Tab-separated table of C-alpha atoms (C1' of nucleotides) in Angstrom:
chain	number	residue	atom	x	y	z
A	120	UNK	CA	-29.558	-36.541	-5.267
A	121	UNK	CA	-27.436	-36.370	-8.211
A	122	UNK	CA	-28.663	-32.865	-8.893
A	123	UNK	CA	-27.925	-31.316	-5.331
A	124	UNK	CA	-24.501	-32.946	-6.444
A	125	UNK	CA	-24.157	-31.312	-9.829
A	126	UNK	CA	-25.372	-28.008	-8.164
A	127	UNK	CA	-22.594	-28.202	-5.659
A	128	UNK	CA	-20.263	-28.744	-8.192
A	129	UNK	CA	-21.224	-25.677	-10.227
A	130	UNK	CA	-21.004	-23.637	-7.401
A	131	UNK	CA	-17.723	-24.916	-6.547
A	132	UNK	CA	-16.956	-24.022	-10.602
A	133	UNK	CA	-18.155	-20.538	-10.176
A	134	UNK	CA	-16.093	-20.131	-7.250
A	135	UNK	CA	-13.169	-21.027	-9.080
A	136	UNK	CA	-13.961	-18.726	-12.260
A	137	UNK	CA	-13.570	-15.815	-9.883
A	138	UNK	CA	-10.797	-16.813	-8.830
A	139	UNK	CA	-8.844	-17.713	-12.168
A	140	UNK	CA	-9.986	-14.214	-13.139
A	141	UNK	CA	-8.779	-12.133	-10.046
A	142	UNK	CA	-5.616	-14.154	-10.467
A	143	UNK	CA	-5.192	-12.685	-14.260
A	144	UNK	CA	-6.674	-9.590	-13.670
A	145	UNK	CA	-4.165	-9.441	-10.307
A	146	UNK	CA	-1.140	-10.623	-12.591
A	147	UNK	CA	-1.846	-8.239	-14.603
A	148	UNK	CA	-2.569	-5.211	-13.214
A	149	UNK	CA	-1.822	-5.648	-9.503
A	150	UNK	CA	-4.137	-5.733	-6.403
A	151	UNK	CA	-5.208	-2.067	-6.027
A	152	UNK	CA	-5.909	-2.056	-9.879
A	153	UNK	CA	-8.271	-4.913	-9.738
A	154	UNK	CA	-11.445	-4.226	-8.394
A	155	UNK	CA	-14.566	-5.945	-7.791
A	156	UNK	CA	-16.266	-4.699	-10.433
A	157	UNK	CA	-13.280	-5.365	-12.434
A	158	UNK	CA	-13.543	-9.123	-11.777
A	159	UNK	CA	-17.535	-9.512	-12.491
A	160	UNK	CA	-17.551	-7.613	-15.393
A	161	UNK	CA	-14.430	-10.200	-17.046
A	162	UNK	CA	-16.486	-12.930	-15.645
A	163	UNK	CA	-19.938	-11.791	-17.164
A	164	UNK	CA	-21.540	-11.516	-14.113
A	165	UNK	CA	-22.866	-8.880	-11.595
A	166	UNK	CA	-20.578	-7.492	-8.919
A	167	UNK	CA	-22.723	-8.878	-6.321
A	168	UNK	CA	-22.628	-12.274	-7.270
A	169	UNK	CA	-19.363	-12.261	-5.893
A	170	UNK	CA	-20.204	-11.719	-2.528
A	171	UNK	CA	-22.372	-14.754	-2.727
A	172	UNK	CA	-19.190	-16.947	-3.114
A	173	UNK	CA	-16.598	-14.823	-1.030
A	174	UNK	CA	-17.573	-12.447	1.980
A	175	UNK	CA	-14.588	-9.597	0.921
A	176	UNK	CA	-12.416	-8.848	-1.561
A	177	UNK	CA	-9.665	-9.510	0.991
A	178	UNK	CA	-10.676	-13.118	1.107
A	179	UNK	CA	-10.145	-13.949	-2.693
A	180	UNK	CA	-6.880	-12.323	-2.583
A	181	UNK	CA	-6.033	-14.011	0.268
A	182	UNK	CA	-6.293	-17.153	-2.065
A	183	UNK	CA	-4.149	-15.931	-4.764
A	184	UNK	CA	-1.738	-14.829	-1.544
A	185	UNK	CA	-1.521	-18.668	-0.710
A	186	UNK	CA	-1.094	-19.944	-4.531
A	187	UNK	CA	1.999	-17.597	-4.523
A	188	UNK	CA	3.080	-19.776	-1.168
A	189	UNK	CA	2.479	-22.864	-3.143
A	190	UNK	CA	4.696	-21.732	-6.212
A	191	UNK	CA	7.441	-21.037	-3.550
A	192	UNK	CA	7.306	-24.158	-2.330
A	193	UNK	CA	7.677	-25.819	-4.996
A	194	UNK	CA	10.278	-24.183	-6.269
A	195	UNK	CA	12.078	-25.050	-2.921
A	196	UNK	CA	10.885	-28.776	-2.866
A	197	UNK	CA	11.502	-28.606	-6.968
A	198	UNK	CA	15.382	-28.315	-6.301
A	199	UNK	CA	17.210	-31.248	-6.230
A	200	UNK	CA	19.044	-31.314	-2.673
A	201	UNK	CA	22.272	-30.424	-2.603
A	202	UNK	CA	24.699	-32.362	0.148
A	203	UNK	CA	26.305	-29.643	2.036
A	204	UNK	CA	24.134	-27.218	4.025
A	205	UNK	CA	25.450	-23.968	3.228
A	206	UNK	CA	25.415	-24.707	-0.524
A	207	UNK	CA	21.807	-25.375	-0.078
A	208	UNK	CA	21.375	-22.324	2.445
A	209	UNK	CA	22.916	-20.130	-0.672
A	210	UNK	CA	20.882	-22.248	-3.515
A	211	UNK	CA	17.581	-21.653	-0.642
A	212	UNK	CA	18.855	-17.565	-1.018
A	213	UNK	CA	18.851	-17.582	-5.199
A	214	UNK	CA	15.512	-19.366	-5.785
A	215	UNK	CA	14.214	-16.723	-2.956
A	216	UNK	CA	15.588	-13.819	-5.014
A	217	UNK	CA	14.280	-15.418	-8.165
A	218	UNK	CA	10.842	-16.278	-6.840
A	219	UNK	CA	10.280	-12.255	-6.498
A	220	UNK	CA	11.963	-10.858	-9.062
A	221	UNK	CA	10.245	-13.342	-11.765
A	222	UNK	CA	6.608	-13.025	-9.814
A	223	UNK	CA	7.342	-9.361	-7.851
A	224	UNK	CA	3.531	-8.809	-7.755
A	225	UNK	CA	2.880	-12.638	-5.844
A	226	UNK	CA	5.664	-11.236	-3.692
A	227	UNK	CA	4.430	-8.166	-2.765
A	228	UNK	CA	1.479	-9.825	-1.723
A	229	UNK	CA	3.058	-12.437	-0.002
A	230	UNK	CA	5.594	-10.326	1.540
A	231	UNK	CA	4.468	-6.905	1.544
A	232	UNK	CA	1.549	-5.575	1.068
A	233	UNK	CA	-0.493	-5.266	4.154
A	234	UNK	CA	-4.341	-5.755	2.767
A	235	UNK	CA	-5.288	-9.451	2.369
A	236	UNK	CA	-3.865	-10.803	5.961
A	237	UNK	CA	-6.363	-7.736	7.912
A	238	UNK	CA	-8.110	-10.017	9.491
A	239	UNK	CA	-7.835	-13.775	8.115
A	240	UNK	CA	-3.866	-14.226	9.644
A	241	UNK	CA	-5.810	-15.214	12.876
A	242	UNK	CA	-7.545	-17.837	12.351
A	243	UNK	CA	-5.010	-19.580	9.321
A	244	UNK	CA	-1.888	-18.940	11.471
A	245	UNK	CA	-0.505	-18.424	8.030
A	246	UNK	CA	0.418	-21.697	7.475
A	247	UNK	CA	2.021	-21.532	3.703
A	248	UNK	CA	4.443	-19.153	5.115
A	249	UNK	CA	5.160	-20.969	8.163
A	250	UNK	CA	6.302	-24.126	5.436
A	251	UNK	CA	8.854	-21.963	3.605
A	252	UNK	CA	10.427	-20.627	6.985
A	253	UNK	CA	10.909	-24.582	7.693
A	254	UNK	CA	12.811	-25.014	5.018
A	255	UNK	CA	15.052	-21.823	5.673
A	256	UNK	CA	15.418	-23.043	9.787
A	257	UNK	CA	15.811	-26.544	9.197
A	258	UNK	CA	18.985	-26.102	6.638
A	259	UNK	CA	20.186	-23.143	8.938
A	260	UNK	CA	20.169	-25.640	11.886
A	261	UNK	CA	22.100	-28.097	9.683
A	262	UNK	CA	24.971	-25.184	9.250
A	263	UNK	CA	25.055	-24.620	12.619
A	264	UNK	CA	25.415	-28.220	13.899
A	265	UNK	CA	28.125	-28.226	11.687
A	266	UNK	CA	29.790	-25.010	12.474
A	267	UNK	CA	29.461	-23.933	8.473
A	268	UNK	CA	28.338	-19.991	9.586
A	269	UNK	CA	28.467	-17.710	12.318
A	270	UNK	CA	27.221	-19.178	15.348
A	271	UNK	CA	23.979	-17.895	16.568
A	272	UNK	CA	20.319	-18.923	17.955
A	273	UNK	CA	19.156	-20.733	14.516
A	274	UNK	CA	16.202	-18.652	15.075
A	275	UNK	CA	18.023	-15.429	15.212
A	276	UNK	CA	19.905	-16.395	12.379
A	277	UNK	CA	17.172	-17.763	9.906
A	278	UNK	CA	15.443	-14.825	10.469
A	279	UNK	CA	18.589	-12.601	9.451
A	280	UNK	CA	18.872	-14.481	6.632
A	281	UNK	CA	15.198	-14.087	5.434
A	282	UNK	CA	15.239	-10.244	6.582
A	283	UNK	CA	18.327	-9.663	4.659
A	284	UNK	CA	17.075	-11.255	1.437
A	285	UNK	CA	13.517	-9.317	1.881
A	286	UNK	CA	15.273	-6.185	2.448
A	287	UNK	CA	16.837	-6.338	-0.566
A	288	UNK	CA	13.605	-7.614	-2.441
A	289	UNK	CA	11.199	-5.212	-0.962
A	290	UNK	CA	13.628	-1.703	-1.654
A	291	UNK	CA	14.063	-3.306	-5.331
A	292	UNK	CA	10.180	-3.500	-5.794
A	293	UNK	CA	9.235	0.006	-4.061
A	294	UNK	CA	11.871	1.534	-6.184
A	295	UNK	CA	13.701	2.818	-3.294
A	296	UNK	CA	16.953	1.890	-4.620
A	297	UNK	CA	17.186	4.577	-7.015
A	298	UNK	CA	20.223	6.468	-4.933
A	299	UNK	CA	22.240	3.027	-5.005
A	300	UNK	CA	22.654	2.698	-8.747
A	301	UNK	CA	26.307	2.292	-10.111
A	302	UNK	CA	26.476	3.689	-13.334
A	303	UNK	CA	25.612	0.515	-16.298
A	304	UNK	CA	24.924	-1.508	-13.547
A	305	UNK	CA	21.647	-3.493	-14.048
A	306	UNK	CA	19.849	-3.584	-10.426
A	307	UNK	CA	18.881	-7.101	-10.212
A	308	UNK	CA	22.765	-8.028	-10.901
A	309	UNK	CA	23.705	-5.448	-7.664
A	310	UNK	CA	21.096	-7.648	-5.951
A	311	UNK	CA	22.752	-10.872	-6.553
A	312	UNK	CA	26.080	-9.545	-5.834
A	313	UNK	CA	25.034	-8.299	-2.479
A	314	UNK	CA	23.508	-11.421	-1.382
A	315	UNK	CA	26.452	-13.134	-2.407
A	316	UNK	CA	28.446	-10.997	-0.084
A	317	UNK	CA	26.237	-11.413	2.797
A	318	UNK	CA	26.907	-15.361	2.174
A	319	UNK	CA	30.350	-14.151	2.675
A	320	UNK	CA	29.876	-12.435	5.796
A	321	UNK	CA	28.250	-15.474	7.243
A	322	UNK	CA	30.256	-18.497	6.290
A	323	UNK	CA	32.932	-19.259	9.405
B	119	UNK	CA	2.631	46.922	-2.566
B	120	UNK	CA	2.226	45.423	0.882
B	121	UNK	CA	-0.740	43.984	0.472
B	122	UNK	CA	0.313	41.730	-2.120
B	123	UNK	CA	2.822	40.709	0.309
B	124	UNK	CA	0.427	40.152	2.882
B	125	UNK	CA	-1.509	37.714	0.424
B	126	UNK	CA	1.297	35.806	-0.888
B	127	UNK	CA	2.519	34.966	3.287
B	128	UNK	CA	-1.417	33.977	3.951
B	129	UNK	CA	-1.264	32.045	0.987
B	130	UNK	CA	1.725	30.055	2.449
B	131	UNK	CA	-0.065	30.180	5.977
B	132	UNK	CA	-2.501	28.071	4.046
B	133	UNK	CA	-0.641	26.054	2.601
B	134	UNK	CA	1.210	25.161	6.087
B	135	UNK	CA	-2.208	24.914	7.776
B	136	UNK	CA	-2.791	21.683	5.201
B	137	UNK	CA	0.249	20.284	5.619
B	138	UNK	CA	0.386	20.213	9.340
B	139	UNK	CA	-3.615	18.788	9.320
B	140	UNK	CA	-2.288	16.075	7.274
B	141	UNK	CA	0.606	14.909	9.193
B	142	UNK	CA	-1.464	15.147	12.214
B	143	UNK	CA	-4.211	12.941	10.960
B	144	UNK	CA	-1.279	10.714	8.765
B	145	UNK	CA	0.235	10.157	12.428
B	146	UNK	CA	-3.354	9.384	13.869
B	147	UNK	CA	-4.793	6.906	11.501
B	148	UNK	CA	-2.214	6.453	8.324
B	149	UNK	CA	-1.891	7.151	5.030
B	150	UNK	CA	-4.825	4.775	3.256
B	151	UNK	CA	-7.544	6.114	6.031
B	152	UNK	CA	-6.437	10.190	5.759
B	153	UNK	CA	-8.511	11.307	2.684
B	154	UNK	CA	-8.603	15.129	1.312
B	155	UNK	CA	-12.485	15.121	2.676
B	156	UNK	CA	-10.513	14.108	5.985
B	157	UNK	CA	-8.183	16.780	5.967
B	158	UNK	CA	-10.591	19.730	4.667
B	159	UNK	CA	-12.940	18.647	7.505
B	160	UNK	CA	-10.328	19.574	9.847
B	161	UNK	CA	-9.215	22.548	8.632
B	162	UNK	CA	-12.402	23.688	8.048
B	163	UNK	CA	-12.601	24.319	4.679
B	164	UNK	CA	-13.889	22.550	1.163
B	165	UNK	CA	-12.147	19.609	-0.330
B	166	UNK	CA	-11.752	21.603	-3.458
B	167	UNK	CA	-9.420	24.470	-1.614
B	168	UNK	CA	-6.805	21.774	-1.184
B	169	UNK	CA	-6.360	21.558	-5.075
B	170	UNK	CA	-5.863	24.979	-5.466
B	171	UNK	CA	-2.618	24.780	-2.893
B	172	UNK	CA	-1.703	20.759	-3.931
B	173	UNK	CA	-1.743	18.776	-7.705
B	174	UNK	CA	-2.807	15.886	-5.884
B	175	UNK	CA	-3.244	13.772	-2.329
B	176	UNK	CA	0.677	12.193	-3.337
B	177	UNK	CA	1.873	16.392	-3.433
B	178	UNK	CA	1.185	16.428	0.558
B	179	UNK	CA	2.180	13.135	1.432
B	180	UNK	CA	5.368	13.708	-0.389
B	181	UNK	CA	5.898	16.221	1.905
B	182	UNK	CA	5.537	14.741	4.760
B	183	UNK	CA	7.482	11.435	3.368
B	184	UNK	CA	10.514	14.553	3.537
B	185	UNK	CA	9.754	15.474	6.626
B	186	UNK	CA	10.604	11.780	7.800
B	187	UNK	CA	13.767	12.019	6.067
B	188	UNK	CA	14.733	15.330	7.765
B	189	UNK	CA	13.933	13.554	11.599
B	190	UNK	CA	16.029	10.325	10.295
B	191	UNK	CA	19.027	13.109	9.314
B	192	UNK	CA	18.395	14.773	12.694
B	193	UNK	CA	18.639	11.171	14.699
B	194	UNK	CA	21.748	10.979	12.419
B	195	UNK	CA	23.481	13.778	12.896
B	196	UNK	CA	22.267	14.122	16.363
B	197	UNK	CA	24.385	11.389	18.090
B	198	UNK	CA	27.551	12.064	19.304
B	199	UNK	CA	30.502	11.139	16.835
B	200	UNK	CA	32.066	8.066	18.067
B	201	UNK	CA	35.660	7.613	16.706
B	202	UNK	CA	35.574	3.707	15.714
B	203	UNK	CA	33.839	3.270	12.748
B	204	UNK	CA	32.794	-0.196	13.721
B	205	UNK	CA	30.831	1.067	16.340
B	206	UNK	CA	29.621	4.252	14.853
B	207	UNK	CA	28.449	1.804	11.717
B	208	UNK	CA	26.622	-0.494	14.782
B	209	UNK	CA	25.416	2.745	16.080
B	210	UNK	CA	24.099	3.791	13.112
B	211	UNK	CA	22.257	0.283	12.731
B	212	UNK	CA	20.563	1.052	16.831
B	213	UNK	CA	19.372	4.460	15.349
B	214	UNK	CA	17.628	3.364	12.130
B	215	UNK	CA	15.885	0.402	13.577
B	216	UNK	CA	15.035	2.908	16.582
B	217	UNK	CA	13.532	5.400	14.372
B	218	UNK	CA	11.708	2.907	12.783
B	219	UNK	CA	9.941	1.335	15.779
B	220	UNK	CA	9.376	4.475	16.780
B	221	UNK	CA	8.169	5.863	13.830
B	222	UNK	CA	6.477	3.302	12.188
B	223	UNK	CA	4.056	5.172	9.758
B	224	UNK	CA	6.946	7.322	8.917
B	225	UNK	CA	8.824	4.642	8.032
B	226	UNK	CA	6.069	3.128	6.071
B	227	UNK	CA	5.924	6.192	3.825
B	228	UNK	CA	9.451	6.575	3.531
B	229	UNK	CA	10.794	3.177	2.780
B	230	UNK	CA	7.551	0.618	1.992
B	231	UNK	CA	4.314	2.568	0.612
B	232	UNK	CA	4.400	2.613	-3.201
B	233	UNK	CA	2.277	6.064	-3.386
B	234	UNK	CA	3.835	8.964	-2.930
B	235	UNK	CA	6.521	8.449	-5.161
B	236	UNK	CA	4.914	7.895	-7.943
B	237	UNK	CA	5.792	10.558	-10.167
B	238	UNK	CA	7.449	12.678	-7.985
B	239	UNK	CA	10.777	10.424	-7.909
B	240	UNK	CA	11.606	11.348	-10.624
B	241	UNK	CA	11.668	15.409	-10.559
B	242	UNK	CA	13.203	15.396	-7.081
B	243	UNK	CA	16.158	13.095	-7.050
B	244	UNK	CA	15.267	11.811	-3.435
B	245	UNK	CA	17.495	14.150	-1.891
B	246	UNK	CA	16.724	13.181	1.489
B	247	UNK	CA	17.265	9.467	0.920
B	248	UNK	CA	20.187	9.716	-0.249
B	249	UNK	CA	21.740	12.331	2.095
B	250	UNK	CA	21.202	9.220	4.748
B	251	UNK	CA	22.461	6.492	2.323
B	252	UNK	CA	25.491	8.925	2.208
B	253	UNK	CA	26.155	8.617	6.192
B	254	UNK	CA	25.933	5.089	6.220
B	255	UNK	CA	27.987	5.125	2.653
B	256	UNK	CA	30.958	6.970	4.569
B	257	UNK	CA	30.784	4.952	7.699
B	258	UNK	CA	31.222	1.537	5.885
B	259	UNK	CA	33.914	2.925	3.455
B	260	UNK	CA	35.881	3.452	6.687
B	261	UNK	CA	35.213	0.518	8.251
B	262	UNK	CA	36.706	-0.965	4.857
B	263	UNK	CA	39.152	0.976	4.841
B	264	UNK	CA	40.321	-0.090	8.351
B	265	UNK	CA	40.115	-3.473	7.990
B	266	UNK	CA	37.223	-3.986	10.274
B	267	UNK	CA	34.272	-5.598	8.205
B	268	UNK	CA	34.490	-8.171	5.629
B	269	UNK	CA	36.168	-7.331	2.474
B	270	UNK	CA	34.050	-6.213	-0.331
B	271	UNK	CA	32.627	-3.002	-2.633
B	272	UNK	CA	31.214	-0.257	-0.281
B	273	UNK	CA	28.704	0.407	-2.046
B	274	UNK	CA	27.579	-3.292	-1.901
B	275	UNK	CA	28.029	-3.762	1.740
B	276	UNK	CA	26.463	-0.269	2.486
B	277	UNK	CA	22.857	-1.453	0.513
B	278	UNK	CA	23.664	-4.828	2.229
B	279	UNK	CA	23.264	-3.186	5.616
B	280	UNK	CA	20.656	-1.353	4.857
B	281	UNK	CA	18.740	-4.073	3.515
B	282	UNK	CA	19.542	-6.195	6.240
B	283	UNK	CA	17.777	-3.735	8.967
B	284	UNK	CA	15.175	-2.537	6.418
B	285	UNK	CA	14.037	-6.189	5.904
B	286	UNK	CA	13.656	-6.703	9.890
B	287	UNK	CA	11.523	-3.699	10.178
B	288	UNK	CA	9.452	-3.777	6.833
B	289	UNK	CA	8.791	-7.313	7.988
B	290	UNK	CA	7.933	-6.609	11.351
B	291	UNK	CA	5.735	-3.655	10.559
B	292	UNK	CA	3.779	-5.625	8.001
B	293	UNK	CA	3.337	-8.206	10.543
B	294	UNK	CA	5.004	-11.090	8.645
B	295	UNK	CA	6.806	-12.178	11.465
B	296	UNK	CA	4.098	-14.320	13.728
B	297	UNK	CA	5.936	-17.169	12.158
B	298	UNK	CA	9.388	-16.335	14.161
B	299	UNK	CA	7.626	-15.811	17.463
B	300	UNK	CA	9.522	-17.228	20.099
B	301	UNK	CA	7.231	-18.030	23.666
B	302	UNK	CA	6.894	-15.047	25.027
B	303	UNK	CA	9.739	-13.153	23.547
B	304	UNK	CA	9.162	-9.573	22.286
B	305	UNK	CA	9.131	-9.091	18.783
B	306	UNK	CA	11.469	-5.547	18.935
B	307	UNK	CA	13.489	-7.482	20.763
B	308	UNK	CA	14.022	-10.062	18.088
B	309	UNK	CA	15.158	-7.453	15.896
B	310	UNK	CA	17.783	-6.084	18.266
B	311	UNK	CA	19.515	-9.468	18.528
B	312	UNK	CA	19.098	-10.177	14.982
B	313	UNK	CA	20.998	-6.893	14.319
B	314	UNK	CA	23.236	-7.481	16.632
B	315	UNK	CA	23.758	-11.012	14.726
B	316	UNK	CA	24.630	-9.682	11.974
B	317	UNK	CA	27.073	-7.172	13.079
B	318	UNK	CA	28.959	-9.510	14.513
B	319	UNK	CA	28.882	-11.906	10.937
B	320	UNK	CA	30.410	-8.264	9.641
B	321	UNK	CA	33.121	-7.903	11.267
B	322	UNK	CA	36.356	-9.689	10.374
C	252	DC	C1'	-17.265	56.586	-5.701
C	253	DA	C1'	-18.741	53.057	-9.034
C	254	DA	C1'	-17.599	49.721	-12.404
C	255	DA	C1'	-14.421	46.193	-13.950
C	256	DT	C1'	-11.307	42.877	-12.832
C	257	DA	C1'	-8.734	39.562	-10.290
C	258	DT	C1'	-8.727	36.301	-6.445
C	259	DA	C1'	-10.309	32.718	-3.394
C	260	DA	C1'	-13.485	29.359	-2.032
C	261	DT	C1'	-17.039	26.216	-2.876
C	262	DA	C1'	-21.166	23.181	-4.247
C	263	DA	C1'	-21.911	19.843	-7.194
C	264	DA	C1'	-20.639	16.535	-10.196
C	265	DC	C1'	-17.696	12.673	-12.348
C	266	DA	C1'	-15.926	8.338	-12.214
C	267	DC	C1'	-14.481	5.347	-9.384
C	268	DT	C1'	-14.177	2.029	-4.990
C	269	DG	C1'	-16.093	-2.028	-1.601
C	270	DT	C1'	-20.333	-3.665	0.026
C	271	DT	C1'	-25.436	-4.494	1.078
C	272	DC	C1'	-30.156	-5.429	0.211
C	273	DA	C1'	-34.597	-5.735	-1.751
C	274	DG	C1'	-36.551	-7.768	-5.550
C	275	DT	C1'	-36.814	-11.020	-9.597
C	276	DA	C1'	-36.769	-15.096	-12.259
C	277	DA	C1'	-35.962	-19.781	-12.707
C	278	DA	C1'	-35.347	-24.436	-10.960
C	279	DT	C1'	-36.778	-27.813	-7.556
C	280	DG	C1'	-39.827	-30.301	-4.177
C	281	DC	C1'	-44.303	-31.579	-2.987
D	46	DG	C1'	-50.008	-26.852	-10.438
D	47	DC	C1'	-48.382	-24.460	-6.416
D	48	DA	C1'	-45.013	-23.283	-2.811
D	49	DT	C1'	-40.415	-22.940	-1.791
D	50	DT	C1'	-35.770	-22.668	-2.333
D	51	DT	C1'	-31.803	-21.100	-5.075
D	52	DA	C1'	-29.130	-17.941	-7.954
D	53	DC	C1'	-28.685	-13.729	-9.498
D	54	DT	C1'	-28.912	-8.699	-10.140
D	55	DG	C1'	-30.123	-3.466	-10.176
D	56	DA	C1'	-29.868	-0.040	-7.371
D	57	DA	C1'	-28.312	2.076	-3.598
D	58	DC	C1'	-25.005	3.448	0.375
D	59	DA	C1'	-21.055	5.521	1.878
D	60	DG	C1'	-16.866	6.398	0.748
D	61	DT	C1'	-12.612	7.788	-2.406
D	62	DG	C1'	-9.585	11.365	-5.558
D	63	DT	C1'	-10.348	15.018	-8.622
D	64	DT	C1'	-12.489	18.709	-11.831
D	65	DT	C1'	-15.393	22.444	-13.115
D	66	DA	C1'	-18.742	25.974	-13.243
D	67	DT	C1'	-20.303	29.323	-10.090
D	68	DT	C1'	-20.367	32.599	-6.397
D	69	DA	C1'	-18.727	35.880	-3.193
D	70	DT	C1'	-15.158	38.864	-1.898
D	71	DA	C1'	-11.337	41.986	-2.424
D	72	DT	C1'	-8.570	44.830	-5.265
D	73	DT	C1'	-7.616	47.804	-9.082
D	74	DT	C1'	-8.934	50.995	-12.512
D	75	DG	C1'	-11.719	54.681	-14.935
DNA sequence: CAAATATAATAAACACTGTTCAGTAAATGC
DNA sequence: GCATTTACTGAACAGTGTTTATTATATTTG
């Protein structure tokens, strides 16, 4: 029985080499980029062994989708808590903004591309992303019990907060900001700067 | 000399005829599904013919990316001037998110695809962009002006309202809102409130 | 008018893409 | 040793954007 055992592990192995390579080969040339092909020939093997470990393409970038929600995460658990709510509402903002403009291309699959969710947000219920929106409602509801920001549902208002912050993200890294570009002025700075405003806008 | 003349106006009849095929099928099925084998199908002639009228599949769509702008100008420009700037800035707010869920694919093209922009950016100056940044730009300035909104650089809290209502809908059209679903509630209606959150956060 | 030239359109090909399937070769079970 | 299962692959399918050599037509020139 041990070999059915070793077998199983070498499968699992495989499974894993595609992976790690999609994930470089995504890094570093993006999803579109990376094709199928792409992937077998970097791991040596034919482009239809693949299929015998994942049923679409979709389905391994769905993976690398979730590892992005993992590094989030972590960065969010990673923090050491700060007291006061809207301090860590306004820390929760900053490692947001960092998160995509250090890893834009796990953001734009996390956040914006529409490919890798066609058909698998069904049955997953999207559960990594459902953890970081916690994290944003439970520290929103903290401000609100104690009257720190603009009153509001805390629904309402977490998911102003996220919009806001993903608006900003997502014009950034589709290069539509282009007509809002002060002369000198690097763009992630005019990114910070305007989400510290909007920080303004909400405190009470 | 006439004929020539002739020529040159069928020549732009063609080039029309393309056009309008490819918004028509870009409205029916998107950008990703309309190909140039799509679009020479319909007007009934060989793929080839379209690269004697267009450099490349991003050429049309560019086109067509303007042709959102000039409908988001129209909506603009369209609504009767109301005298407080508060309220024409909130107006604003109701006609971009309303051009948006009505014209999702447009917006897609115009504010979250990466493609036809790729070179073209560059060349053209996104005119049409910035023409509407430029309405919301003078609306906000007022509102500063007047004391009405928090205090802060207009050009900040101008791409801080856009990104606020550009991260609802780029959100919501990329379906990354099943997360925020409240029982029964309708998701455009989440984004009305949320708007209407935030406009009242603005306002001093 | 006929020959030469310019114009417009295309069939076919190139280099890709995701995906499927029939066939092969090796390891395992009996 | 033979049958069966397992793992893998070459080749193909149907599609994509794009280019090029060729053909058919229309216009201009001798």
């Amino acid at each position: 029985m041990a070999i059915k055992d070793r077998k199983e592990r070498d499968k699992l192995d495989r499974r894993k080499l595609i992976i790690e390579s999609a994930t470089k080969l995504f890094l570093e040339q993006g999803y579109e980029k990376t094709s199928i092909r792409n992937i077998a020939d970097d791991i040596e093997y034919s482009p239809a062994t693949i299929y015998l470990y994942f049923k679409e393409k979709d389905e391994i970038f769905y993976l690398i989708h979730e590892q992005g929600f993992d590094l989030l995460n972590k960065e969010f658990t990673n923090h050491n808590q700060i007291k006061d709510p809207y301090e860590r509402l306004a820390e929760l903002g900053k490692i947001y903004l960092n998160f995509a403009l250090t890893n834009p291309d796990y953001y734009d699959l996390m956040f914006i591309m529409r490919a890798p969710l066609s058909e698998i947000k069904c049955h997953s219920k999207w559960e990594a992303g459902d953890n970081s929106f916690q994290y944003l409602l439970n520290t929103v509801t903290e401000c609100l019990d104690q009257k720190l920001i603009v009153d509001g549902d805390p629904l309402i208002v977490s998911m102003s907060i996220w919009s806001y912050v993903h608006g900003l993200i997502s014009l950034f890294i589709r290069e539509r900001l282009q007509s809002v570009n002060i002369e000198g002025e690097q763009n992630p700075n005019l990114l910070i700067q305007s989400l510290e405003y909007f920080l303004k806008t909400l405190k009470v």
